[in-house]
Coordinates of C-alpha atoms and ligand atoms in Angstrom, one line a residue:
M1 CA -21.7 -13.1 -5.4
T2 CA -22.5 -10.3 -3.0
D3 CA -21.0 -7.3 -4.7
P4 CA -23.9 -5.6 -6.6
Q5 CA -21.8 -4.4 -9.4
L6 CA -20.4 -7.7 -10.1
A7 CA -23.7 -9.5 -9.6
L8 CA -25.3 -7.3 -12.1
T9 CA -22.4 -7.8 -14.5
E10 CA -23.1 -11.4 -14.4
R11 CA -26.9 -11.1 -14.8
V12 CA -26.7 -8.8 -17.8
Q13 CA -24.1 -11.0 -19.4
Q14 CA -26.6 -13.9 -19.2
A15 CA -29.3 -11.8 -20.7
L16 CA -26.9 -10.9 -23.5
A17 CA -26.2 -14.5 -24.2
T18 CA -29.9 -15.5 -24.3
A19 CA -30.9 -12.4 -26.3
F20 CA -28.1 -12.3 -29.0
G21 CA -26.1 -15.6 -28.8
A22 CA -23.3 -17.1 -26.7
E23 CA -20.7 -15.0 -28.5
Y24 CA -22.1 -12.0 -26.6
S25 CA -21.8 -13.4 -23.3
D26 CA -18.4 -11.8 -22.5
A27 CA -19.1 -8.4 -23.6
D28 CA -18.5 -5.9 -20.8
P29 CA -22.1 -4.7 -19.7
L30 CA -20.6 -1.4 -18.6
I31 CA -22.3 -1.3 -15.2
R32 CA -21.8 2.1 -13.5
P33 CA -23.4 3.8 -10.5
S34 CA -26.3 5.9 -11.6
Q35 CA -27.8 9.2 -10.5
F36 CA -31.4 7.8 -11.3
A37 CA -31.1 4.2 -10.2
D38 CA -28.6 2.1 -8.1
Y39 CA -26.7 1.4 -11.4
Q40 CA -27.0 1.7 -15.0
A41 CA -25.7 -0.6 -17.9
N42 CA -24.4 1.3 -20.9
V43 CA -23.8 -1.9 -23.0
A44 CA -26.7 -1.2 -25.5
M45 CA -24.9 1.7 -26.8
S46 CA -21.6 -0.1 -27.3
L47 CA -23.3 -3.2 -28.9
S48 CA -25.6 -1.4 -31.3
K49 CA -23.1 -1.0 -34.1
R50 CA -22.1 -4.7 -33.8
L51 CA -25.8 -5.8 -33.8
R52 CA -26.9 -3.3 -36.5
R53 CA -29.7 -2.2 -34.3
A54 CA -30.8 1.0 -32.6
P55 CA -29.3 1.2 -29.0
R56 CA -32.8 1.7 -27.4
E57 CA -34.0 -1.5 -29.1
V58 CA -31.0 -3.3 -27.9
A59 CA -31.7 -2.1 -24.4
Q60 CA -35.2 -3.2 -24.7
E61 CA -34.1 -6.7 -25.8
I62 CA -31.7 -7.0 -22.9
A63 CA -34.4 -6.0 -20.5
A64 CA -36.8 -8.5 -21.9
H65 CA -34.3 -11.3 -21.2
L66 CA -33.2 -10.2 -17.7
G67 CA -35.9 -12.7 -16.4
D68 CA -36.6 -12.7 -12.7
F69 CA -34.4 -9.4 -12.0
P70 CA -34.3 -8.9 -8.3
G71 CA -35.6 -5.3 -8.6
T72 CA -36.7 -3.1 -11.5
V73 CA -35.4 -2.4 -14.9
E74 CA -36.0 0.6 -16.9
V75 CA -34.8 1.7 -20.5
S76 CA -34.1 5.5 -20.4
G77 CA -32.5 8.1 -22.8
P78 CA -30.7 6.8 -25.9
G79 CA -30.6 3.3 -24.4
F80 CA -29.4 3.3 -20.8
L81 CA -30.6 0.4 -18.6
N82 CA -31.4 1.8 -15.2
L83 CA -31.2 -1.0 -12.7
T84 CA -32.6 -0.7 -9.2
L85 CA -32.1 -3.7 -6.7
S86 CA -35.0 -4.7 -4.6
D87 CA -34.7 -4.0 -0.8
E88 CA -35.2 -7.8 -0.2
W89 CA -32.3 -8.7 -2.5
I90 CA -30.0 -6.1 -0.6
A91 CA -31.1 -7.2 2.8
A92 CA -30.5 -10.9 1.9
R93 CA -27.0 -10.3 0.6
A94 CA -26.2 -8.1 3.5
A95 CA -27.2 -11.0 5.8
E96 CA -25.1 -13.3 3.8
V97 CA -22.0 -11.1 4.2
L98 CA -22.7 -10.8 8.0
R99 CA -22.6 -14.6 8.3
D100 CA -19.5 -15.0 6.0
P101 CA -16.5 -15.3 8.2
R102 CA -14.5 -13.4 5.4
G103 CA -16.9 -10.6 5.1
G104 CA -17.4 -10.9 1.4
V105 CA -13.8 -10.9 0.6
T106 CA -13.0 -13.8 -1.6
P107 CA -9.6 -14.8 -3.3
S108 CA -9.8 -14.1 -7.2
G109 CA -7.9 -17.2 -8.0
P110 CA -5.4 -19.7 -6.6
P111 CA -3.0 -18.2 -4.2
Q112 CA 0.0 -16.4 -5.7
I113 CA 3.4 -15.5 -4.5
I114 CA 3.6 -11.7 -4.2
V115 CA 7.0 -10.3 -3.5
I116 CA 6.8 -6.7 -2.2
D117 CA 10.0 -4.6 -2.0
Y118 CA 9.3 -1.7 0.4
S119 CA 10.6 0.5 3.1
A120 CA 14.3 0.2 2.0
P121 CA 16.0 2.9 4.1
N122 CA 19.6 3.7 3.6
A123 CA 22.0 2.9 6.4
A124 CA 24.3 5.5 5.4
K125 CA 21.9 8.3 5.3
E126 CA 18.7 9.2 7.3
M127 CA 15.4 7.4 7.1
H128 CA 13.2 10.2 6.0
V129 CA 9.3 10.6 5.5
G130 CA 9.8 9.4 2.0
H131 CA 10.7 5.9 3.4
L132 CA 7.8 6.3 5.9
R133 CA 5.6 6.6 3.0
T134 CA 6.9 3.5 1.1
T135 CA 7.0 1.6 4.4
I136 CA 3.3 2.4 5.0
V137 CA 2.0 1.9 1.5
G138 CA 4.0 -1.3 1.2
D139 CA 2.8 -2.6 4.4
A140 CA -0.9 -2.0 3.5
L141 CA -0.4 -3.9 0.2
A142 CA 1.1 -6.9 1.9
R143 CA -1.7 -7.0 4.4
V144 CA -4.3 -6.8 1.7
H145 CA -2.6 -9.7 -0.3
E146 CA -2.3 -11.7 2.7
H147 CA -5.9 -11.2 3.6
L148 CA -6.8 -12.5 0.0
G149 CA -4.9 -15.7 0.5
N150 CA -1.8 -14.8 -1.3
R151 CA 1.8 -15.8 0.0
V152 CA 3.6 -12.5 0.6
I153 CA 7.2 -12.3 0.7
R154 CA 8.4 -9.1 2.0
Q155 CA 11.9 -7.7 0.8
N156 CA 13.4 -4.8 2.8
H157 CA 16.0 -3.7 0.3
L158 CA 18.2 -1.9 2.8
G159 CA 20.9 0.3 1.4
D160 CA 23.6 -1.4 3.4
W161 CA 26.4 -1.6 0.9
G162 CA 28.7 0.5 -1.4
T163 CA 31.7 2.9 -1.2
P164 CA 30.4 5.0 1.7
F165 CA 30.7 2.1 3.9
G166 CA 34.5 2.3 3.8
M167 CA 34.4 5.9 5.8
L168 CA 31.5 4.6 8.0
I169 CA 33.5 1.7 9.1
E170 CA 36.8 3.8 9.6
H171 CA 34.7 6.4 11.7
L172 CA 33.4 3.6 13.9
L173 CA 36.9 2.6 14.6
D174 CA 37.8 6.3 15.3
I175 CA 35.0 6.9 17.9
G176 CA 34.9 3.4 19.3
E177 CA 32.3 0.7 18.9
E178 CA 30.3 1.7 22.0
A179 CA 29.9 5.3 21.0
A180 CA 29.1 4.5 17.4
V181 CA 26.5 2.0 18.4
A182 CA 24.7 4.4 20.8
Q183 CA 24.7 7.1 18.3
L184 CA 23.2 4.8 15.5
E185 CA 20.6 3.3 17.7
A186 CA 19.4 6.7 18.7
G187 CA 18.7 7.5 15.0
E188 CA 21.6 9.8 14.5
G189 CA 22.7 8.2 11.4
N190 CA 22.7 11.3 9.5
A191 CA 25.0 13.2 11.9
Y192 CA 27.3 10.2 12.0
Y193 CA 27.4 10.3 8.2
Q194 CA 28.2 13.9 8.1
T195 CA 31.0 13.7 10.6
A196 CA 32.6 10.7 8.6
R197 CA 32.2 12.5 5.1
A198 CA 33.9 15.7 6.6
K199 CA 36.8 13.7 7.6
F200 CA 36.9 11.9 4.3
D201 CA 36.9 15.3 2.5
T202 CA 39.6 16.9 4.6
D203 CA 41.7 14.3 6.3
P204 CA 44.0 12.6 3.6
E205 CA 45.0 9.8 6.1
F206 CA 41.4 9.0 6.9
N207 CA 40.5 9.2 3.3
R208 CA 43.3 6.6 2.5
R209 CA 42.0 4.3 5.2
A210 CA 38.4 4.5 4.1
R211 CA 39.4 3.7 0.4
A212 CA 41.4 0.7 1.6
R213 CA 38.4 -0.3 3.7
V214 CA 36.1 -0.4 0.7
V215 CA 38.5 -2.9 -0.9
T216 CA 38.5 -5.3 2.1
L217 CA 34.5 -4.8 2.4
Q218 CA 34.1 -5.9 -1.3
A219 CA 36.1 -8.9 -0.8
E220 CA 34.0 -9.6 2.4
D221 CA 37.2 -9.9 4.6
P222 CA 35.9 -11.3 8.0
K223 CA 37.5 -8.6 10.1
T224 CA 35.7 -5.9 8.0
M225 CA 32.5 -7.8 7.9
R226 CA 32.4 -7.9 11.8
L227 CA 32.6 -4.1 11.9
W228 CA 30.1 -3.7 9.2
Q229 CA 27.8 -6.0 11.1
I230 CA 28.1 -3.9 14.2
F231 CA 27.3 -0.8 12.1
M232 CA 24.4 -2.4 10.5
D233 CA 22.9 -4.0 13.7
A234 CA 22.8 -0.7 15.4
T235 CA 21.1 0.9 12.4
V236 CA 18.6 -1.8 12.0
R237 CA 17.8 -1.5 15.7
Y238 CA 16.8 2.2 15.0
F239 CA 14.8 1.2 11.9
N240 CA 12.8 -1.5 14.0
K241 CA 12.0 1.0 16.6
V242 CA 10.4 3.1 13.8
Y243 CA 8.6 -0.1 12.5
T244 CA 7.4 -1.1 16.0
Q245 CA 6.1 2.4 16.6
L246 CA 4.2 2.4 13.4
G247 CA 3.0 -1.1 13.9
V248 CA 4.6 -2.2 10.6
T249 CA 4.8 -5.9 10.0
L250 CA 8.4 -5.9 8.8
T251 CA 10.9 -8.0 10.8
N252 CA 14.5 -8.9 10.6
D253 CA 13.5 -11.9 8.5
D254 CA 12.4 -9.5 5.8
I255 CA 15.8 -7.8 5.4
A256 CA 17.3 -8.6 2.1
G257 CA 19.4 -5.6 1.5
E258 CA 21.8 -4.5 -1.3
S259 CA 24.7 -6.4 0.5
M260 CA 22.9 -9.8 0.1
Y261 CA 23.5 -9.6 -3.7
N262 CA 27.1 -8.7 -3.5
S263 CA 28.2 -12.2 -4.5
M264 CA 25.9 -12.3 -7.5
L265 CA 26.9 -9.2 -9.3
A266 CA 29.8 -10.4 -11.1
Q267 CA 27.8 -13.3 -12.5
V268 CA 25.1 -11.1 -13.5
C269 CA 27.5 -8.9 -15.6
D270 CA 29.2 -11.9 -17.0
E271 CA 26.2 -13.7 -18.2
L272 CA 24.7 -10.6 -19.7
Q273 CA 28.0 -9.8 -21.5
E274 CA 28.5 -13.3 -22.8
R275 CA 25.1 -13.4 -24.2
G276 CA 25.6 -9.9 -26.0
I277 CA 22.8 -8.3 -23.9
A278 CA 25.2 -6.0 -22.3
V279 CA 28.1 -4.3 -24.2
V280 CA 31.0 -2.2 -23.2
S281 CA 30.6 1.5 -23.9
D282 CA 33.2 3.9 -23.0
G283 CA 34.7 1.4 -20.6
A284 CA 31.4 0.7 -18.9
L285 CA 29.2 -2.4 -19.2
C286 CA 25.8 -1.4 -20.2
V287 CA 22.5 -2.7 -21.5
F288 CA 20.7 -0.6 -24.0
P289 CA 17.0 -1.5 -23.7
P290 CA 15.3 -0.1 -26.9
G291 CA 13.2 3.0 -26.7
Y292 CA 15.2 5.1 -24.3
T293 CA 17.2 8.1 -25.6
G294 CA 19.1 10.8 -23.9
R295 CA 20.7 14.0 -25.1
E296 CA 21.0 14.3 -28.8
D297 CA 18.8 11.1 -29.3
Q298 CA 21.8 8.9 -28.0
P299 CA 20.5 5.7 -26.8
L300 CA 20.5 5.7 -23.0
P301 CA 22.5 3.2 -21.1
F302 CA 21.4 1.1 -18.2
M303 CA 25.0 1.0 -16.6
I304 CA 25.7 -2.3 -14.8
R305 CA 29.5 -1.9 -14.4
K306 CA 31.4 1.4 -14.2
S307 CA 34.5 1.8 -16.1
D308 CA 36.4 1.4 -12.8
G309 CA 34.9 -2.1 -12.3
G310 CA 32.5 -1.1 -9.7
Y311 CA 28.9 -2.1 -9.6
G312 CA 25.9 0.0 -8.8
Y313 CA 22.3 0.3 -7.8
A314 CA 21.3 -1.1 -11.4
T315 CA 23.4 -4.1 -11.1
T316 CA 22.0 -5.0 -7.6
D317 CA 18.4 -4.4 -8.8
L318 CA 18.8 -6.8 -11.9
A319 CA 20.1 -9.4 -9.3
T320 CA 16.9 -8.8 -7.3
I321 CA 14.7 -9.7 -10.1
R322 CA 16.7 -12.7 -11.0
Y323 CA 16.7 -13.8 -7.3
R324 CA 13.0 -13.1 -6.8
V325 CA 11.8 -14.9 -9.9
Q326 CA 14.2 -17.9 -10.0
D327 CA 14.7 -18.6 -6.0
L328 CA 11.4 -16.9 -4.5
K329 CA 9.3 -18.1 -7.4
A330 CA 7.4 -14.9 -7.5
D331 CA 4.2 -14.7 -9.6
R332 CA 4.1 -10.9 -9.1
I333 CA 6.8 -8.4 -7.8
L334 CA 5.9 -5.0 -6.5
Y335 CA 8.6 -2.4 -6.0
V336 CA 7.1 0.3 -3.8
I337 CA 9.6 3.1 -4.6
G338 CA 9.6 6.8 -5.1
T339 CA 8.4 8.3 -8.4
T340 CA 11.7 9.9 -8.9
Q341 CA 13.0 6.4 -9.6
A342 CA 10.4 5.7 -12.5
L343 CA 13.1 5.7 -15.3
H344 CA 15.5 3.4 -13.4
M345 CA 12.6 0.9 -12.8
S346 CA 11.3 1.0 -16.3
M347 CA 14.9 0.3 -17.6
L348 CA 15.3 -2.3 -15.1
F349 CA 12.2 -4.2 -16.2
D350 CA 12.9 -3.9 -19.9
S351 CA 16.5 -5.1 -19.2
A352 CA 15.5 -8.1 -17.2
R353 CA 13.0 -9.0 -19.9
M354 CA 15.8 -8.9 -22.5
A355 CA 17.8 -11.1 -20.3
G356 CA 14.8 -13.5 -19.9
W357 CA 15.0 -13.1 -16.1
L358 CA 11.6 -11.7 -16.1
P359 CA 9.4 -14.2 -18.0
E360 CA 6.0 -13.0 -19.5
H361 CA 3.9 -14.6 -16.8
V362 CA 5.6 -12.7 -14.1
R363 CA 4.2 -9.2 -13.3
A364 CA 6.9 -6.7 -12.2
E365 CA 5.4 -3.3 -11.2
H366 CA 6.7 -0.1 -9.8
V367 CA 4.3 1.2 -7.3
Q368 CA 5.3 4.8 -7.5
I369 CA 5.4 6.7 -4.3
G370 CA 4.8 10.4 -4.7
S371 CA 6.9 12.9 -2.5
V372 CA 5.7 14.2 0.8
L373 CA 5.9 18.0 0.9
G374 CA 6.3 20.6 3.6
G375 CA 4.0 23.6 3.9
D376 CA 6.3 25.6 1.8
G377 CA 5.7 23.2 -1.2
K378 CA 9.3 21.7 -0.8
M379 CA 10.3 18.3 0.2
F380 CA 9.3 17.8 3.9
K381 CA 12.0 18.5 6.3
T382 CA 11.0 20.8 9.3
R383 CA 9.8 24.2 9.7
S384 CA 13.5 25.3 10.3
G385 CA 14.5 23.6 7.1
K386 CA 16.6 21.1 9.0
S387 CA 15.8 17.4 8.8
I388 CA 13.8 15.9 11.4
K389 CA 14.2 12.6 13.1
L390 CA 11.4 10.2 12.3
L391 CA 10.9 8.9 15.8
D392 CA 10.6 12.5 17.0
L393 CA 8.0 13.1 14.3
L394 CA 6.0 10.1 15.2
Q395 CA 6.2 11.1 18.9
E396 CA 4.9 14.7 17.9
A397 CA 1.9 13.0 16.3
E398 CA 1.1 11.1 19.6
T399 CA 1.4 14.3 21.7
R400 CA -0.9 16.1 19.3
A401 CA -3.3 13.3 19.3
A402 CA -3.8 13.3 22.8
D403 CA -5.6 16.7 22.4
V404 CA -8.0 15.2 20.0
I405 CA -9.4 12.7 22.6
R406 CA -11.6 15.1 24.4
D407 CA -13.1 12.7 26.8
S408 CA -11.8 12.8 30.3
E409 CA -13.0 9.5 31.6
Y410 CA -9.9 7.5 30.5
D411 CA -7.0 7.0 33.1
D412 CA -3.5 7.9 32.0
S413 CA -2.5 4.6 30.6
E414 CA -5.7 4.3 28.5
R415 CA -5.1 7.7 27.2
E416 CA -1.8 7.1 26.1
L417 CA -2.7 3.9 24.3
I418 CA -5.5 5.8 22.5
A419 CA -3.2 8.6 21.7
H420 CA -0.7 6.3 20.1
A421 CA -3.4 4.6 18.1
V422 CA -4.8 7.9 16.9
G423 CA -1.4 9.5 16.2
M424 CA -0.2 6.6 14.2
G425 CA -3.5 6.2 12.5
A426 CA -3.5 9.9 11.4
V427 CA 0.1 9.7 10.0
K428 CA -0.4 6.4 8.2
Y429 CA -3.8 7.2 6.9
A430 CA -2.5 10.4 5.4
D431 CA 0.0 8.3 3.3
L432 CA -2.7 5.9 2.3
S433 CA -5.7 8.1 1.5
V434 CA -4.3 9.9 -1.4
S435 CA -3.3 8.1 -4.6
H436 CA 0.1 6.7 -3.9
D437 CA 1.8 8.5 -6.9
S438 CA 0.6 12.0 -6.0
E439 CA 2.4 14.4 -3.7
Y440 CA 0.7 15.7 -0.5
V441 CA 1.5 18.2 2.1
F442 CA 2.4 16.8 5.5
D443 CA 0.1 18.7 7.9
F444 CA -0.5 17.6 11.4
D445 CA -3.7 19.6 11.8
R446 CA -5.3 18.2 8.7
M447 CA -4.3 14.5 9.3
L448 CA -5.5 14.7 12.9
A449 CA -8.9 16.4 12.2
L450 CA -12.0 14.5 13.4
T451 CA -14.0 15.3 10.4
G452 CA -13.2 14.6 6.8
N453 CA -11.3 11.7 5.2
T454 CA -8.9 11.2 8.0
G455 CA -7.7 8.3 10.3
P456 CA -9.2 9.7 13.3
Y457 CA -12.5 10.2 11.7
L458 CA -12.7 6.5 10.7
Q459 CA -11.2 5.4 13.9
Y460 CA -13.9 7.3 15.7
A461 CA -16.6 6.1 13.4
Q462 CA -15.9 2.4 14.5
A463 CA -15.5 3.3 18.2
R464 CA -18.8 4.9 18.1
I465 CA -20.5 1.8 16.8
R466 CA -18.6 -0.3 19.6
S467 CA -20.1 2.2 22.1
I468 CA -23.7 1.5 20.8
F469 CA -23.1 -2.1 21.4
R470 CA -21.7 -1.6 24.9
K471 CA -24.7 0.7 25.7
G472 CA -27.1 -1.8 24.5
G473 CA -25.4 -4.7 26.3
V474 CA -25.1 -6.6 22.9
D475 CA -22.2 -8.6 21.6
P476 CA -21.5 -7.6 18.0
A477 CA -20.7 -11.1 17.0
E478 CA -24.3 -12.0 18.1
A479 CA -26.2 -9.3 16.2
D480 CA -26.8 -11.6 13.3
G481 CA -30.2 -10.2 12.0
P482 CA -32.4 -10.9 10.2
I483 CA -31.9 -7.6 8.3
V484 CA -35.0 -5.8 7.0
I485 CA -34.7 -2.6 5.0
G486 CA -37.2 0.0 6.0
H487 CA -35.6 3.3 5.5
P488 CA -33.6 4.9 2.7
A489 CA -30.6 5.4 4.8
E490 CA -30.6 1.6 5.8
R491 CA -30.7 0.9 2.1
A492 CA -27.9 3.2 1.1
L493 CA -25.7 1.8 4.1
A494 CA -26.5 -1.7 3.1
L495 CA -25.7 -1.3 -0.5
R496 CA -22.4 0.1 0.3
L497 CA -21.5 -2.7 2.7
L498 CA -21.9 -5.1 0.0
G499 CA -19.1 -3.6 -1.9
F500 CA -16.3 -4.3 0.6
G501 CA -14.9 -7.4 -1.0
A502 CA -14.9 -6.0 -4.5
V503 CA -12.9 -2.9 -3.2
V504 CA -10.3 -5.2 -1.5
A505 CA -9.8 -7.1 -4.7
E506 CA -9.5 -3.9 -6.6
V507 CA -6.9 -2.6 -4.2
A508 CA -4.7 -5.7 -4.8
E509 CA -5.2 -5.7 -8.6
N510 CA -4.2 -2.0 -8.8
S511 CA -2.0 -1.6 -5.8
A512 CA -4.3 1.2 -4.7
P513 CA -4.9 1.4 -1.0
H514 CA -6.5 4.9 -1.5
K515 CA -9.5 3.1 -3.0
L516 CA -10.0 1.2 0.2
A517 CA -9.6 4.5 2.2
A518 CA -12.2 6.3 0.1
Y519 CA -14.6 3.3 0.4
L520 CA -14.3 3.3 4.2
F521 CA -14.8 7.1 4.2
D522 CA -18.0 6.7 2.2
T523 CA -19.2 3.7 4.3
A524 CA -18.5 5.8 7.6
S525 CA -20.4 8.6 6.1
A526 CA -23.3 6.3 5.1
F527 CA -23.3 5.1 8.7
T528 CA -23.5 8.6 10.0
A529 CA -26.6 9.3 8.0
F530 CA -28.0 6.0 9.0
F531 CA -27.5 6.6 12.7
E532 CA -28.9 10.2 12.4
N533 CA -32.2 8.9 10.9
C534 CA -32.6 5.4 12.3
P535 CA -32.6 5.2 16.0
V536 CA -31.3 1.8 17.2
L537 CA -31.5 1.5 21.1
R538 CA -34.4 3.9 21.6
D539 CA -37.3 2.5 23.5
D540 CA -40.0 3.1 21.0
V541 CA -38.1 1.2 18.2
D542 CA -39.9 -2.1 17.3
P543 CA -37.8 -5.0 18.5
A544 CA -37.5 -6.6 15.0
V545 CA -36.3 -3.2 13.5
R546 CA -33.8 -3.0 16.4
V547 CA -32.5 -6.5 15.6
S548 CA -32.1 -5.4 11.9
R549 CA -30.4 -2.1 12.9
L550 CA -28.1 -3.9 15.2
A551 CA -27.0 -6.3 12.5
L552 CA -26.4 -3.4 10.1
C553 CA -24.2 -1.8 12.9
A554 CA -22.4 -5.0 13.4
L555 CA -21.8 -5.3 9.7
T556 CA -20.6 -1.8 9.5
L557 CA -18.2 -2.1 12.4
R558 CA -16.7 -5.3 10.8
V559 CA -16.1 -3.7 7.4
L560 CA -14.6 -0.6 9.1
S561 CA -12.4 -2.4 11.5
T562 CA -11.3 -5.1 9.0
G563 CA -10.6 -2.3 6.3
L564 CA -8.7 -0.1 8.7
D565 CA -6.7 -3.1 9.8
L566 CA -5.9 -3.9 6.1
L567 CA -4.6 -0.4 5.7
G568 CA -2.5 -1.0 9.0
V569 CA -4.5 1.8 10.8
P570 CA -4.8 0.8 14.4
V571 CA -8.5 0.3 15.6
P572 CA -8.9 1.6 19.1
E573 CA -12.0 0.1 21.1
R574 CA -12.7 3.6 22.6
M575 CA -11.8 7.1 21.6
Ligands
LIG1 N1 17.4 2.5 -0.8 C1 16.6 3.1 -1.9 C2 16.3 4.5 -1.7 O1 16.3 4.9 -0.5 C3 15.4 2.4 -2.3 C4 15.5 0.9 -2.6 C5 14.2 0.4 -3.2 N2 14.4 -1.0 -3.8 C6 15.0 -1.4 -4.8 N3 15.0 -2.6 -5.1 N4 15.6 -0.5 -5.6 O2 16.1 5.3 -2.6

């Protein structure tokens, strides 16, 4: 156990058991960071009632049973236990983590099957910054779960089906396959859609053809499916350009779009109707999960078949749950989707539980993604108010990033690589460093700043450590200590480094990548304080101290680069 908070929790629990009996061993010791010590335990206050003793007395009793505590224990105030770890304990744990190939990250249990639904742009519309954020957050969660030894099944629930595809296919026939493919591959899906839509609204002949096409599409008629495939392939090639540019792990194998569920929808409805879970209301087939009311306290329907017989988003999503539980054998399903869909997701989960398709032991969660805003506080588009192509936006990030790299020693190709890493790192980190459900303002200047909680700051922090090793002619892999703590800045850094494993576990448990971002930022700041106070390579540094400090540098480098990698933020060698 290297995480200090967890190690202390265990220690205090043992003391509780020996002091008050085994039934107290699983009480939460309430270990929290403290102003007056490394940590404080607040358990004496919470147990005093149950034990019918004064909290201070309880605290003293616990302290007396802490045995060979590796540090100092103090009872203070009404009954706080102030816990300060010894430098030796911290140094020994840090050395342990440094030798551990997993860097203190340990799986919390047997591997689980985690299905993650993320990205999911719509083929009939533009892929926008909102999809960028679900893509980036979902990808970070996928990386973290894989690092913890879980089996991750990525599901890119593309919007690739439904009535708009009638007119999209007819428009493809009108302009010719080649022209359509070129336009879609270039990311002009929005313009394509708008032209088709305009014809649909004004040209009765086109309108009739488009409607007829929906019918052959629903029936999966081979000729229509061939055209649909051409449209989708070109669209997906554009999505893949965005994924490649971002360094996102999604591939074509992860595509499980709405179309995939087409053949299951009738059965989903029939089964729910037969079992009385769905009922016909005003001609539409609906589930009424309890607890949802609309206008005038009317029960709110979760509509799975419209009165015209058509299926919708809700029907498809019920099919996703059934498929993911029954076929993919998910232990946990994460739907990384905008906050605006909170009601849909909540009714979906409740309906699926009613149907028995989401058994108790399977966790299903809506990882809510907050909106990305422009400087005007409205949904982010562009300065001119028109929507911007994602690839152009990412290109702009790279161009601006090139100015952040001040050093002139790099040749053009190296510069370009670094600018790419910094630009993508800045954009991705901006999405990841704030809690996933809060809104934030898309601001190039802020995300590219070299100070503050930004991607470039952290990329620079790890690149700077690499340059220490280059200058010293030492391979970080060989800087393995021993570690000796001599300066408060060394102590603070080492203590922080011990918390990495616990943070990664917390990110997985709570789907909260911003916790990892905050931890990395604090770690980089602790490193800066260390580096300002504790020279490493200077001639007058004692060789043993130098060895120890190099080991701390190596551990920091590993924590920062592993952490950034788990977030999907590129880790440039130099900056
Ligand atoms: N395509 C949808 C949208 O852009 C997101 C789909 C999310 N996944 C899902 N299973 N509903 O809003």
